[in-house]
């Protein structure tokens, strides 16, 4: 099941306590924990509702609950011993100091049973195994050599990838007299086989395209949500003559601010240098007071203020009057 599924979307019925867990998982009573786990994974993969057709989902859901419950009993040593002694799964759940919760257990198994990692692991063990050969021959006999129906039945099978391998299994079984040589299998013409494989190839390409489009849609949706989040933090720049004037004014203010900071920094550097014997040095002209800037600094200040066009005449006059009083 997809990892983003919510627990409330998973229907959980009462624990199917009327089952025989050994029968459900198709294992012997002497099965080892590893054998039980392996059988559980195969059964969970085969009966998971997400892999069933729409009309079969309800039946698959019921079957998967039985599989999960059987595993809950046999995977725990104490529950398994209780079941072996009583033959009753209900009593197997009623153990002292056991906080087992069927609903939580089922939901966890439902969500984790079908993942890319678990499918790949199972595929590596299943493909080419005796179990797969039995399934191939079983499907061959049940559908009397109908290839498309056979591939629907055999787990993790693909017509384009596995047909040649399956033919080796079937041809050997026919030669050994294990199965009948059905007309649908032996009588299929080259043209009919080509049409069948072409349909399978088109279906694969369609599914790949749909998967790619779905992935692109998810990426675009993520980008859209990211832009929306950024827009909330930093509004988009406005457009229009009025807004351009505001932008120009803001830039001008910043430039003026930087000019003032540069001027003040120049004053600090100048007088700090003079106090240490810099440009004014011991041989230079001394300032009248260590607390007041020189007349040269005032001249620079006046020149700076005259160049400042953004100030009003009233403000400029006020500064001029103030400097005159200081002078």
PDB file of C-alpha atoms in Angstrom:
ATOM      1  CA  UNK A   1       0.000   0.000   0.000  1.00  0.00           C
ATOM      2  CA  UNK A   2       1.276   3.505  -0.683  1.00  0.00           C
ATOM      3  CA  UNK A   3       3.147   5.027   2.183  1.00  0.00           C
ATOM      4  CA  UNK A   4       0.956   8.099   2.333  1.00  0.00           C
ATOM      5  CA  UNK A   5      -2.197   6.129   3.131  1.00  0.00           C
ATOM      6  CA  UNK A   6      -3.877   7.029   6.394  1.00  0.00           C
ATOM      7  CA  UNK A   7      -4.818   4.462   8.985  1.00  0.00           C
ATOM      8  CA  UNK A   8      -8.456   5.498   8.891  1.00  0.00           C
ATOM      9  CA  UNK A   9      -8.599   4.436   5.233  1.00  0.00           C
ATOM     10  CA  UNK A  10      -7.891   0.805   6.175  1.00  0.00           C
ATOM     11  CA  UNK A  11     -10.940  -1.177   7.232  1.00  0.00           C
ATOM     12  CA  UNK A  12     -10.171  -3.620  10.019  1.00  0.00           C
ATOM     13  CA  UNK A  13     -12.661  -6.352  10.855  1.00  0.00           C
ATOM     14  CA  UNK A  14     -12.663  -8.500  13.967  1.00  0.00           C
ATOM     15  CA  UNK A  15      -9.804 -10.964  14.117  1.00  0.00           C
ATOM     16  CA  UNK A  16     -10.676 -14.097  12.082  1.00  0.00           C
ATOM     17  CA  UNK A  17     -10.271 -16.476  15.017  1.00  0.00           C
ATOM     18  CA  UNK A  18     -11.953 -19.429  13.282  1.00  0.00           C
ATOM     19  CA  UNK A  19      -9.002 -20.149  10.960  1.00  0.00           C
ATOM     20  CA  UNK A  20      -6.244 -22.740  11.109  1.00  0.00           C
ATOM     21  CA  UNK A  21      -3.082 -20.618  10.775  1.00  0.00           C
ATOM     22  CA  UNK A  22      -1.041 -23.521   9.422  1.00  0.00           C
ATOM     23  CA  UNK A  23      -3.537 -24.115   6.641  1.00  0.00           C
ATOM     24  CA  UNK A  24      -3.805 -20.401   5.800  1.00  0.00           C
ATOM     25  CA  UNK A  25      -0.037 -20.054   5.413  1.00  0.00           C
ATOM     26  CA  UNK A  26       0.347 -23.504   3.808  1.00  0.00           C
ATOM     27  CA  UNK A  27       3.053 -24.644   6.230  1.00  0.00           C
ATOM     28  CA  UNK A  28       3.580 -27.803   8.275  1.00  0.00           C
ATOM     29  CA  UNK A  29       3.228 -27.784  12.029  1.00  0.00           C
ATOM     30  CA  UNK A  30       6.962 -28.380  12.206  1.00  0.00           C
ATOM     31  CA  UNK A  31       7.754 -25.296  10.087  1.00  0.00           C
ATOM     32  CA  UNK A  32      10.625 -23.127  11.263  1.00  0.00           C
ATOM     33  CA  UNK A  33      10.186 -19.383  11.987  1.00  0.00           C
ATOM     34  CA  UNK A  34      11.991 -18.577   8.713  1.00  0.00           C
ATOM     35  CA  UNK A  35       9.664 -20.860   6.751  1.00  0.00           C
ATOM     36  CA  UNK A  36       6.646 -19.249   8.385  1.00  0.00           C
ATOM     37  CA  UNK A  37       7.927 -15.786   7.567  1.00  0.00           C
ATOM     38  CA  UNK A  38       8.658 -16.762   3.960  1.00  0.00           C
ATOM     39  CA  UNK A  39       5.203 -18.291   3.494  1.00  0.00           C
ATOM     40  CA  UNK A  40       3.589 -15.246   5.045  1.00  0.00           C
ATOM     41  CA  UNK A  41       5.372 -12.867   2.671  1.00  0.00           C
ATOM     42  CA  UNK A  42       4.306 -14.878  -0.359  1.00  0.00           C
ATOM     43  CA  UNK A  43       0.699 -15.083   0.821  1.00  0.00           C
ATOM     44  CA  UNK A  44       0.604 -11.382   1.752  1.00  0.00           C
ATOM     45  CA  UNK A  45       1.950 -10.406  -1.657  1.00  0.00           C
ATOM     46  CA  UNK A  46      -0.491 -12.677  -3.454  1.00  0.00           C
ATOM     47  CA  UNK A  47      -3.608 -11.626  -1.535  1.00  0.00           C
ATOM     48  CA  UNK A  48      -2.942  -7.969  -0.792  1.00  0.00           C
ATOM     49  CA  UNK A  49      -6.053  -5.922  -1.737  1.00  0.00           C
ATOM     50  CA  UNK A  50      -3.970  -3.327  -3.576  1.00  0.00           C
ATOM     51  CA  UNK A  51      -2.998  -5.984  -6.108  1.00  0.00           C
ATOM     52  CA  UNK A  52      -6.544  -7.246  -6.650  1.00  0.00           C
ATOM     53  CA  UNK A  53      -8.950  -6.131  -9.362  1.00  0.00           C
ATOM     54  CA  UNK A  54     -11.797  -3.842  -8.217  1.00  0.00           C
ATOM     55  CA  UNK A  55     -14.354  -6.657  -8.218  1.00  0.00           C
ATOM     56  CA  UNK A  56     -12.053  -8.896  -6.155  1.00  0.00           C
ATOM     57  CA  UNK A  57     -10.916  -6.356  -3.543  1.00  0.00           C
ATOM     58  CA  UNK A  58     -13.431  -7.369  -0.874  1.00  0.00           C
ATOM     59  CA  UNK A  59     -12.490 -11.033  -1.124  1.00  0.00           C
ATOM     60  CA  UNK A  60      -8.789 -10.144  -1.132  1.00  0.00           C
ATOM     61  CA  UNK A  61      -9.260  -7.950   1.938  1.00  0.00           C
ATOM     62  CA  UNK A  62     -10.876 -10.822   3.828  1.00  0.00           C
ATOM     63  CA  UNK A  63      -8.192 -13.248   2.719  1.00  0.00           C
ATOM     64  CA  UNK A  64      -5.407 -10.833   3.638  1.00  0.00           C
ATOM     65  CA  UNK A  65      -6.831 -10.450   7.149  1.00  0.00           C
ATOM     66  CA  UNK A  66      -6.722 -14.222   7.542  1.00  0.00           C
ATOM     67  CA  UNK A  67      -3.122 -14.281   6.340  1.00  0.00           C
ATOM     68  CA  UNK A  68      -2.102 -11.483   8.707  1.00  0.00           C
ATOM     69  CA  UNK A  69      -3.873 -13.105  11.650  1.00  0.00           C
ATOM     70  CA  UNK A  70      -2.286 -16.480  10.933  1.00  0.00           C
ATOM     71  CA  UNK A  71       1.107 -14.789  10.955  1.00  0.00           C
ATOM     72  CA  UNK A  72       0.282 -13.018  14.229  1.00  0.00           C
ATOM     73  CA  UNK A  73      -0.284 -16.429  15.838  1.00  0.00           C
ATOM     74  CA  UNK A  74       2.599 -18.397  14.342  1.00  0.00           C
ATOM     75  CA  UNK A  75       5.245 -15.657  14.419  1.00  0.00           C
ATOM     76  CA  UNK A  76       5.037 -15.346  18.198  1.00  0.00           C
ATOM     77  CA  UNK A  77       6.486 -18.287  20.112  1.00  0.00           C
ATOM     78  CA  UNK A  78       4.059 -18.073  23.052  1.00  0.00           C
ATOM     79  CA  UNK A  79       0.963 -17.675  20.866  1.00  0.00           C
ATOM     80  CA  UNK A  80       2.055 -20.539  18.662  1.00  0.00           C
ATOM     81  CA  UNK A  81       2.597 -22.850  21.659  1.00  0.00           C
ATOM     82  CA  UNK A  82      -0.807 -21.938  23.063  1.00  0.00           C
ATOM     83  CA  UNK A  83      -2.467 -22.665  19.720  1.00  0.00           C
ATOM     84  CA  UNK A  84      -0.623 -25.969  19.337  1.00  0.00           C
ATOM     85  CA  UNK A  85      -1.839 -26.966  22.802  1.00  0.00           C
ATOM     86  CA  UNK A  86      -5.454 -25.801  22.515  1.00  0.00           C
ATOM     87  CA  UNK A  87      -6.204 -25.559  18.803  1.00  0.00           C
ATOM     88  CA  UNK A  88      -8.001 -22.304  19.610  1.00  0.00           C
ATOM     89  CA  UNK A  89      -6.760 -19.004  18.161  1.00  0.00           C
ATOM     90  CA  UNK A  90      -8.918 -16.935  20.535  1.00  0.00           C
ATOM     91  CA  UNK A  91      -7.137 -18.408  23.542  1.00  0.00           C
ATOM     92  CA  UNK A  92      -3.821 -17.852  21.791  1.00  0.00           C
ATOM     93  CA  UNK A  93      -4.428 -14.120  22.011  1.00  0.00           C
ATOM     94  CA  UNK A  94      -5.346 -14.218  25.697  1.00  0.00           C
ATOM     95  CA  UNK A  95      -1.852 -14.326  27.168  1.00  0.00           C
ATOM     96  CA  UNK A  96      -0.611 -12.778  30.378  1.00  0.00           C
ATOM     97  CA  UNK A  97       1.472  -9.616  29.932  1.00  0.00           C
ATOM     98  CA  UNK A  98       0.660  -9.556  26.215  1.00  0.00           C
ATOM     99  CA  UNK A  99      -0.386  -6.157  24.865  1.00  0.00           C
ATOM    100  CA  UNK A 100      -1.105  -7.467  21.368  1.00  0.00           C
ATOM    101  CA  UNK A 101      -3.567  -5.251  19.489  1.00  0.00           C
ATOM    102  CA  UNK A 102      -5.093  -6.832  16.391  1.00  0.00           C
ATOM    103  CA  UNK A 103      -6.129  -3.551  14.759  1.00  0.00           C
ATOM    104  CA  UNK A 104      -2.668  -2.007  15.016  1.00  0.00           C
ATOM    105  CA  UNK A 105      -0.987  -5.220  13.919  1.00  0.00           C
ATOM    106  CA  UNK A 106      -3.203  -5.586  10.856  1.00  0.00           C
ATOM    107  CA  UNK A 107      -2.740  -1.990   9.761  1.00  0.00           C
ATOM    108  CA  UNK A 108       1.020  -2.293  10.034  1.00  0.00           C
ATOM    109  CA  UNK A 109       1.046  -5.500   7.995  1.00  0.00           C
ATOM    110  CA  UNK A 110      -1.291  -3.952   5.436  1.00  0.00           C
ATOM    111  CA  UNK A 111       0.958  -0.963   4.884  1.00  0.00           C
ATOM    112  CA  UNK A 112       4.280  -2.786   4.885  1.00  0.00           C
ATOM    113  CA  UNK A 113       3.406  -5.977   3.023  1.00  0.00           C
ATOM    114  CA  UNK A 114       3.687  -4.550  -0.488  1.00  0.00           C
ATOM    115  CA  UNK A 115       6.752  -2.368  -0.875  1.00  0.00           C
ATOM    116  CA  UNK A 116       9.317  -2.175  -3.633  1.00  0.00           C
ATOM    117  CA  UNK A 117      11.924  -3.766  -1.382  1.00  0.00           C
ATOM    118  CA  UNK A 118       9.697  -6.657  -0.334  1.00  0.00           C
ATOM    119  CA  UNK A 119       8.596  -7.328  -3.907  1.00  0.00           C
ATOM    120  CA  UNK A 120      12.184  -7.312  -5.174  1.00  0.00           C
ATOM    121  CA  UNK A 121      13.288  -9.626  -2.390  1.00  0.00           C
ATOM    122  CA  UNK A 122      10.439 -12.022  -3.024  1.00  0.00           C
ATOM    123  CA  UNK A 123      10.966 -11.901  -6.794  1.00  0.00           C
ATOM    124  CA  UNK A 124      14.606 -12.868  -6.367  1.00  0.00           C
ATOM    125  CA  UNK A 125      13.588 -15.948  -4.381  1.00  0.00           C
ATOM    126  CA  UNK A 126      10.526 -16.856  -6.420  1.00  0.00           C
ATOM    127  CA  UNK A 127      11.585 -16.545 -10.053  1.00  0.00           C
ATOM    128  CA  UNK A 128      13.217 -19.730 -11.286  1.00  0.00           C
ATOM    129  CA  UNK A 129      12.163 -21.663  -8.191  1.00  0.00           C
ATOM    130  CA  UNK A 130      10.307 -24.969  -8.084  1.00  0.00           C
ATOM    131  CA  UNK A 131       7.338 -23.122  -6.670  1.00  0.00           C
ATOM    132  CA  UNK A 132       7.155 -20.875  -9.736  1.00  0.00           C
ATOM    133  CA  UNK A 133       7.381 -23.940 -12.008  1.00  0.00           C
ATOM    134  CA  UNK A 134       4.416 -25.505 -10.198  1.00  0.00           C
ATOM    135  CA  UNK A 135       2.443 -22.288 -10.627  1.00  0.00           C
ATOM    136  CA  UNK A 136       3.289 -22.080 -14.338  1.00  0.00           C
ATOM    137  CA  UNK A 137       2.184 -25.658 -14.978  1.00  0.00           C
ATOM    138  CA  UNK A 138      -0.880 -25.200 -12.806  1.00  0.00           C
ATOM    139  CA  UNK A 139      -1.905 -22.120 -14.795  1.00  0.00           C
ATOM    140  CA  UNK A 140      -1.160 -23.917 -18.062  1.00  0.00           C
ATOM    141  CA  UNK A 141      -3.477 -26.795 -17.155  1.00  0.00           C
ATOM    142  CA  UNK A 142      -6.216 -24.576 -15.730  1.00  0.00           C
ATOM    143  CA  UNK A 143      -6.374 -22.301 -18.794  1.00  0.00           C
ATOM    144  CA  UNK A 144      -5.372 -24.998 -21.315  1.00  0.00           C
ATOM    145  CA  UNK A 145      -2.456 -23.091 -22.792  1.00  0.00           C
ATOM    146  CA  UNK A 146      -4.040 -19.600 -22.938  1.00  0.00           C
ATOM    147  CA  UNK A 147      -0.986 -17.368 -22.544  1.00  0.00           C
ATOM    148  CA  UNK A 148      -2.725 -14.174 -21.476  1.00  0.00           C
ATOM    149  CA  UNK A 149      -4.744 -15.986 -18.797  1.00  0.00           C
ATOM    150  CA  UNK A 150      -1.616 -17.788 -17.599  1.00  0.00           C
ATOM    151  CA  UNK A 151       0.276 -14.547 -17.084  1.00  0.00           C
ATOM    152  CA  UNK A 152      -2.669 -13.169 -15.136  1.00  0.00           C
ATOM    153  CA  UNK A 153      -2.399 -16.075 -12.729  1.00  0.00           C
ATOM    154  CA  UNK A 154       1.359 -16.480 -12.216  1.00  0.00           C
ATOM    155  CA  UNK A 155       2.762 -14.001  -9.701  1.00  0.00           C
ATOM    156  CA  UNK A 156       5.250 -11.347 -10.842  1.00  0.00           C
ATOM    157  CA  UNK A 157       5.165 -12.651 -14.400  1.00  0.00           C
ATOM    158  CA  UNK A 158       5.574 -10.543 -17.520  1.00  0.00           C
ATOM    159  CA  UNK A 159       4.718 -11.755 -20.995  1.00  0.00           C
ATOM    160  CA  UNK A 160       7.578  -9.899 -22.668  1.00  0.00           C
ATOM    161  CA  UNK A 161      10.215 -10.978 -20.163  1.00  0.00           C
ATOM    162  CA  UNK A 162       9.142 -14.458 -19.061  1.00  0.00           C
ATOM    163  CA  UNK A 163       7.482 -16.183 -22.010  1.00  0.00           C
ATOM    164  CA  UNK A 164      10.615 -17.888 -23.344  1.00  0.00           C
ATOM    165  CA  UNK A 165      11.484 -19.096 -19.850  1.00  0.00           C
ATOM    166  CA  UNK A 166       7.947 -20.423 -19.310  1.00  0.00           C
ATOM    167  CA  UNK A 167       8.032 -22.211 -22.671  1.00  0.00           C
ATOM    168  CA  UNK A 168      11.041 -24.234 -21.536  1.00  0.00           C
ATOM    169  CA  UNK A 169       9.135 -25.332 -18.420  1.00  0.00           C
ATOM    170  CA  UNK A 170       5.963 -26.224 -20.337  1.00  0.00           C
ATOM    171  CA  UNK A 171       7.699 -27.960 -23.258  1.00  0.00           C
ATOM    172  CA  UNK A 172       9.664 -30.163 -20.876  1.00  0.00           C
ATOM    173  CA  UNK A 173       6.500 -31.061 -18.944  1.00  0.00           C
ATOM    174  CA  UNK A 174       4.749 -31.968 -22.221  1.00  0.00           C
ATOM    175  CA  UNK A 175       7.712 -34.082 -23.340  1.00  0.00           C
ATOM    176  CA  UNK A 176       7.755 -35.859 -19.955  1.00  0.00           C
ATOM    177  CA  UNK A 177       4.021 -36.505 -20.158  1.00  0.00           C
ATOM    178  CA  UNK A 178       3.244 -34.407 -17.073  1.00  0.00           C
ATOM    179  CA  UNK A 179       0.765 -32.161 -18.919  1.00  0.00           C
ATOM    180  CA  UNK A 180      -1.320 -32.349 -22.051  1.00  0.00           C
ATOM    181  CA  UNK A 181      -0.286 -30.554 -25.267  1.00  0.00           C
ATOM    182  CA  UNK A 182      -3.239 -28.173 -25.556  1.00  0.00           C
ATOM    183  CA  UNK A 183      -4.134 -26.780 -28.977  1.00  0.00           C
ATOM    184  CA  UNK A 184      -4.167 -23.179 -27.717  1.00  0.00           C
ATOM    185  CA  UNK A 185      -0.514 -23.607 -26.843  1.00  0.00           C
ATOM    186  CA  UNK A 186       0.881 -25.804 -29.603  1.00  0.00           C
ATOM    187  CA  UNK A 187      -1.349 -24.442 -32.352  1.00  0.00           C
ATOM    188  CA  UNK A 188      -0.698 -20.718 -31.827  1.00  0.00           C
ATOM    189  CA  UNK A 189       0.540 -19.196 -35.103  1.00  0.00           C
ATOM    190  CA  UNK A 190       3.457 -16.768 -35.375  1.00  0.00           C
ATOM    191  CA  UNK A 191       1.038 -14.013 -36.377  1.00  0.00           C
ATOM    192  CA  UNK A 192      -1.187 -14.641 -33.342  1.00  0.00           C
ATOM    193  CA  UNK A 193       1.848 -14.632 -31.048  1.00  0.00           C
ATOM    194  CA  UNK A 194       3.047 -11.345 -32.560  1.00  0.00           C
ATOM    195  CA  UNK A 195      -0.359  -9.720 -31.995  1.00  0.00           C
ATOM    196  CA  UNK A 196      -0.385 -10.948 -28.411  1.00  0.00           C
ATOM    197  CA  UNK A 197       3.104  -9.659 -27.631  1.00  0.00           C
ATOM    198  CA  UNK A 198       2.359  -6.373 -29.414  1.00  0.00           C
ATOM    199  CA  UNK A 199      -0.642  -5.867 -27.134  1.00  0.00           C
ATOM    200  CA  UNK A 200       1.544  -6.582 -24.118  1.00  0.00           C
ATOM    201  CA  UNK A 201       4.184  -4.128 -25.353  1.00  0.00           C
ATOM    202  CA  UNK A 202       1.628  -1.362 -25.938  1.00  0.00           C
ATOM    203  CA  UNK A 203       0.166  -1.959 -22.494  1.00  0.00           C
ATOM    204  CA  UNK A 204       3.615  -1.683 -20.916  1.00  0.00           C
ATOM    205  CA  UNK A 205       4.331   1.550 -22.803  1.00  0.00           C
ATOM    206  CA  UNK A 206       0.948   2.955 -21.761  1.00  0.00           C
ATOM    207  CA  UNK A 207       1.568   2.125 -18.123  1.00  0.00           C
ATOM    208  CA  UNK A 208       5.080   3.632 -18.295  1.00  0.00           C
ATOM    209  CA  UNK A 209       3.677   6.826 -19.817  1.00  0.00           C
ATOM    210  CA  UNK A 210       0.969   7.051 -17.187  1.00  0.00           C
ATOM    211  CA  UNK A 211       3.560   6.554 -14.462  1.00  0.00           C
ATOM    212  CA  UNK A 212       5.758   9.283 -15.966  1.00  0.00           C
ATOM    213  CA  UNK A 213       2.818  11.680 -16.256  1.00  0.00           C
ATOM    214  CA  UNK A 214       1.826  10.941 -12.681  1.00  0.00           C
ATOM    215  CA  UNK A 215       5.376  11.652 -11.514  1.00  0.00           C
ATOM    216  CA  UNK A 216       5.495  14.918 -13.480  1.00  0.00           C
ATOM    217  CA  UNK A 217       2.134  15.893 -12.040  1.00  0.00           C
ATOM    218  CA  UNK A 218       3.449  15.305  -8.541  1.00  0.00           C
ATOM    219  CA  UNK A 219       6.553  17.408  -9.267  1.00  0.00           C
ATOM    220  CA  UNK A 220       4.485  20.267 -10.710  1.00  0.00           C
ATOM    221  CA  UNK A 221       2.138  20.125  -7.752  1.00  0.00           C
ATOM    222  CA  UNK A 222       5.116  20.292  -5.395  1.00  0.00           C
ATOM    223  CA  UNK A 223       6.562  23.282  -7.283  1.00  0.00           C
ATOM    224  CA  UNK A 224       3.196  25.040  -7.194  1.00  0.00           C
ATOM    225  CA  UNK A 225       2.875  24.516  -3.461  1.00  0.00           C
ATOM    226  CA  UNK A 226       6.448  25.744  -2.957  1.00  0.00           C
ATOM    227  CA  UNK A 227       5.739  28.926  -4.925  1.00  0.00           C
ATOM    228  CA  UNK A 228       2.581  29.518  -2.932  1.00  0.00           C
ATOM    229  CA  UNK A 229       4.529  29.153   0.314  1.00  0.00           C
ATOM    230  CA  UNK A 230       7.216  31.556  -0.918  1.00  0.00           C
ATOM    231  CA  UNK A 231       4.560  34.046  -1.999  1.00  0.00           C
ATOM    232  CA  UNK A 232       3.188  34.119   1.543  1.00  0.00           C
ATOM    233  CA  UNK A 233       6.622  34.945   2.925  1.00  0.00           C
ATOM    234  CA  UNK A 234       7.815  37.273   0.148  1.00  0.00           C
ATOM    235  CA  UNK A 235       5.058  38.981  -1.922  1.00  0.00           C
ATOM    236  CA  UNK A 236       5.623  39.209  -5.648  1.00  0.00           C
ATOM    237  CA  UNK A 237       7.033  42.492  -7.015  1.00  0.00           C
ATOM    238  CA  UNK A 238       4.328  44.827  -8.263  1.00  0.00           C
ATOM    239  CA  UNK A 239       4.267  46.269 -11.745  1.00  0.00           C
ATOM    240  CA  UNK A 240       3.241  49.633 -13.103  1.00  0.00           C
ATOM    241  CA  UNK A 241       4.553  53.237 -13.304  1.00  0.00           C
ATOM    242  CA  UNK A 242       3.654  54.060  -9.724  1.00  0.00           C
ATOM    243  CA  UNK A 243       5.348  50.982  -8.394  1.00  0.00           C
ATOM    244  CA  UNK A 244       8.464  51.666 -10.484  1.00  0.00           C
ATOM    245  CA  UNK A 245       8.647  55.123  -8.906  1.00  0.00           C
ATOM    246  CA  UNK A 246       8.456  53.535  -5.473  1.00  0.00           C
ATOM    247  CA  UNK A 247      11.244  51.162  -6.435  1.00  0.00           C
ATOM    248  CA  UNK A 248      13.408  54.020  -7.754  1.00  0.00           C
ATOM    249  CA  UNK A 249      12.791  55.965  -4.558  1.00  0.00           C
ATOM    250  CA  UNK A 250      13.786  52.965  -2.450  1.00  0.00           C
ATOM    251  CA  UNK A 251      17.010  52.520  -4.438  1.00  0.00           C
ATOM    252  CA  UNK A 252      17.804  56.217  -4.092  1.00  0.00           C
ATOM    253  CA  UNK A 253      17.284  56.104  -0.347  1.00  0.00           C
ATOM    254  CA  UNK A 254      19.597  53.126  -0.050  1.00  0.00           C
ATOM    255  CA  UNK A 255      22.259  54.894  -2.141  1.00  0.00           C
ATOM    256  CA  UNK A 256      21.987  57.992   0.041  1.00  0.00           C
ATOM    257  CA  UNK A 257      22.261  55.870   3.135  1.00  0.00           C
ATOM    258  CA  UNK A 258      25.390  54.213   1.838  1.00  0.00           C
ATOM    259  CA  UNK A 259      26.880  57.651   0.932  1.00  0.00           C
ATOM    260  CA  UNK A 260      26.248  58.956   4.441  1.00  0.00           C
ATOM    261  CA  UNK A 261      27.783  55.828   5.956  1.00  0.00           C
ATOM    262  CA  UNK A 262      30.831  56.235   3.686  1.00  0.00           C
ATOM    263  CA  UNK A 263      31.213  59.884   4.677  1.00  0.00           C
ATOM    264  CA  UNK A 264      31.007  59.119   8.402  1.00  0.00           C
ATOM    265  CA  UNK A 265      33.424  56.202   8.005  1.00  0.00           C
ATOM    266  CA  UNK A 266      35.827  58.553   6.186  1.00  0.00           C
ATOM    267  CA  UNK A 267      35.712  61.010   9.048  1.00  0.00           C
ATOM    268  CA  UNK A 268      36.384  58.310  11.584  1.00  0.00           C
ATOM    269  CA  UNK A 269      39.320  56.940   9.565  1.00  0.00           C
ATOM    270  CA  UNK A 270      40.774  60.418   9.022  1.00  0.00           C
ATOM    271  CA  UNK A 271      40.764  61.491  12.646  1.00  0.00           C
ATOM    272  CA  UNK A 272      41.753  58.134  13.944  1.00  0.00           C
ATOM    273  CA  UNK A 273      44.739  58.311  11.592  1.00  0.00           C
ATOM    274  CA  UNK A 274      45.664  61.838  12.719  1.00  0.00           C
ATOM    275  CA  UNK A 275      45.525  60.894  16.364  1.00  0.00           C
ATOM    276  CA  UNK A 276      48.057  58.153  15.633  1.00  0.00           C
ATOM    277  CA  UNK A 277      50.384  60.323  13.563  1.00  0.00           C
ATOM    278  CA  UNK A 278      48.805  59.594  10.221  1.00  0.00           C
ATOM    279  CA  UNK A 279      48.279  62.184   7.493  1.00  0.00           C
ATOM    280  CA  UNK A 280      48.189  65.011  10.072  1.00  0.00           C
ATOM    281  CA  UNK A 281      51.170  63.403  11.850  1.00  0.00           C
ATOM    282  CA  UNK A 282      53.651  65.179  14.088  1.00  0.00           C
ATOM    283  CA  UNK A 283      54.732  67.462  11.276  1.00  0.00           C
ATOM    284  CA  UNK A 284      51.163  68.227  10.211  1.00  0.00           C
ATOM    285  CA  UNK A 285      48.753  70.900  11.345  1.00  0.00           C
ATOM    286  CA  UNK A 286      47.208  70.136  14.690  1.00  0.00           C
ATOM    287  CA  UNK A 287      43.471  70.348  15.223  1.00  0.00           C
ATOM    288  CA  UNK A 288      42.278  73.027  17.606  1.00  0.00           C
ATOM    289  CA  UNK A 289      40.402  70.482  19.716  1.00  0.00           C
ATOM    290  CA  UNK A 290      40.432  66.734  19.903  1.00  0.00           C
ATOM    291  CA  UNK A 291      36.635  66.748  20.208  1.00  0.00           C
ATOM    292  CA  UNK A 292      35.821  68.805  17.104  1.00  0.00           C
ATOM    293  CA  UNK A 293      36.417  68.064  13.399  1.00  0.00           C
ATOM    294  CA  UNK A 294      38.599  70.436  11.343  1.00  0.00           C
ATOM    295  CA  UNK A 295      37.339  73.145   9.004  1.00  0.00           C
ATOM    296  CA  UNK A 296      38.263  70.850   6.123  1.00  0.00           C
ATOM    297  CA  UNK A 297      35.797  68.251   7.401  1.00  0.00           C
ATOM    298  CA  UNK A 298      33.068  70.868   7.675  1.00  0.00           C
ATOM    299  CA  UNK A 299      33.775  71.941   4.087  1.00  0.00           C
ATOM    300  CA  UNK A 300      33.377  68.367   2.912  1.00  0.00           C
ATOM    301  CA  UNK A 301      30.177  68.055   4.894  1.00  0.00           C
ATOM    302  CA  UNK A 302      28.779  71.208   3.288  1.00  0.00           C
ATOM    303  CA  UNK A 303      29.663  69.926  -0.175  1.00  0.00           C
ATOM    304  CA  UNK A 304      27.969  66.607   0.571  1.00  0.00           C
ATOM    305  CA  UNK A 305      24.768  68.269   1.727  1.00  0.00           C
ATOM    306  CA  UNK A 306      24.623  70.523  -1.342  1.00  0.00           C
ATOM    307  CA  UNK A 307      24.793  67.410  -3.548  1.00  0.00           C
ATOM    308  CA  UNK A 308      21.869  65.808  -1.689  1.00  0.00           C
ATOM    309  CA  UNK A 309      18.926  66.559  -4.006  1.00  0.00           C
ATOM    310  CA  UNK A 310      16.421  64.556  -2.027  1.00  0.00           C
ATOM    311  CA  UNK A 311      16.245  67.057   0.831  1.00  0.00           C
ATOM    312  CA  UNK A 312      13.720  69.917   0.797  1.00  0.00           C
ATOM    313  CA  UNK A 313      14.742  73.527   0.804  1.00  0.00           C
ATOM    314  CA  UNK A 314      13.433  73.980   4.336  1.00  0.00           C
ATOM    315  CA  UNK A 315      15.486  71.097   5.694  1.00  0.00           C
ATOM    316  CA  UNK A 316      18.598  72.319   3.827  1.00  0.00           C
ATOM    317  CA  UNK A 317      18.160  75.799   5.257  1.00  0.00           C
ATOM    318  CA  UNK A 318      17.808  74.445   8.756  1.00  0.00           C
ATOM    319  CA  UNK A 319      21.056  72.511   8.435  1.00  0.00           C
ATOM    320  CA  UNK A 320      22.825  75.588   7.005  1.00  0.00           C
ATOM    321  CA  UNK A 321      21.639  77.750   9.893  1.00  0.00           C
ATOM    322  CA  UNK A 322      22.789  75.146  12.374  1.00  0.00           C
ATOM    323  CA  UNK A 323      26.263  74.980  10.819  1.00  0.00           C
ATOM    324  CA  UNK A 324      26.532  78.776  10.819  1.00  0.00           C
ATOM    325  CA  UNK A 325      25.830  78.893  14.538  1.00  0.00           C
ATOM    326  CA  UNK A 326      28.495  76.255  15.164  1.00  0.00           C
ATOM    327  CA  UNK A 327      31.017  78.153  13.040  1.00  0.00           C
TER     328      UNK A 327
END
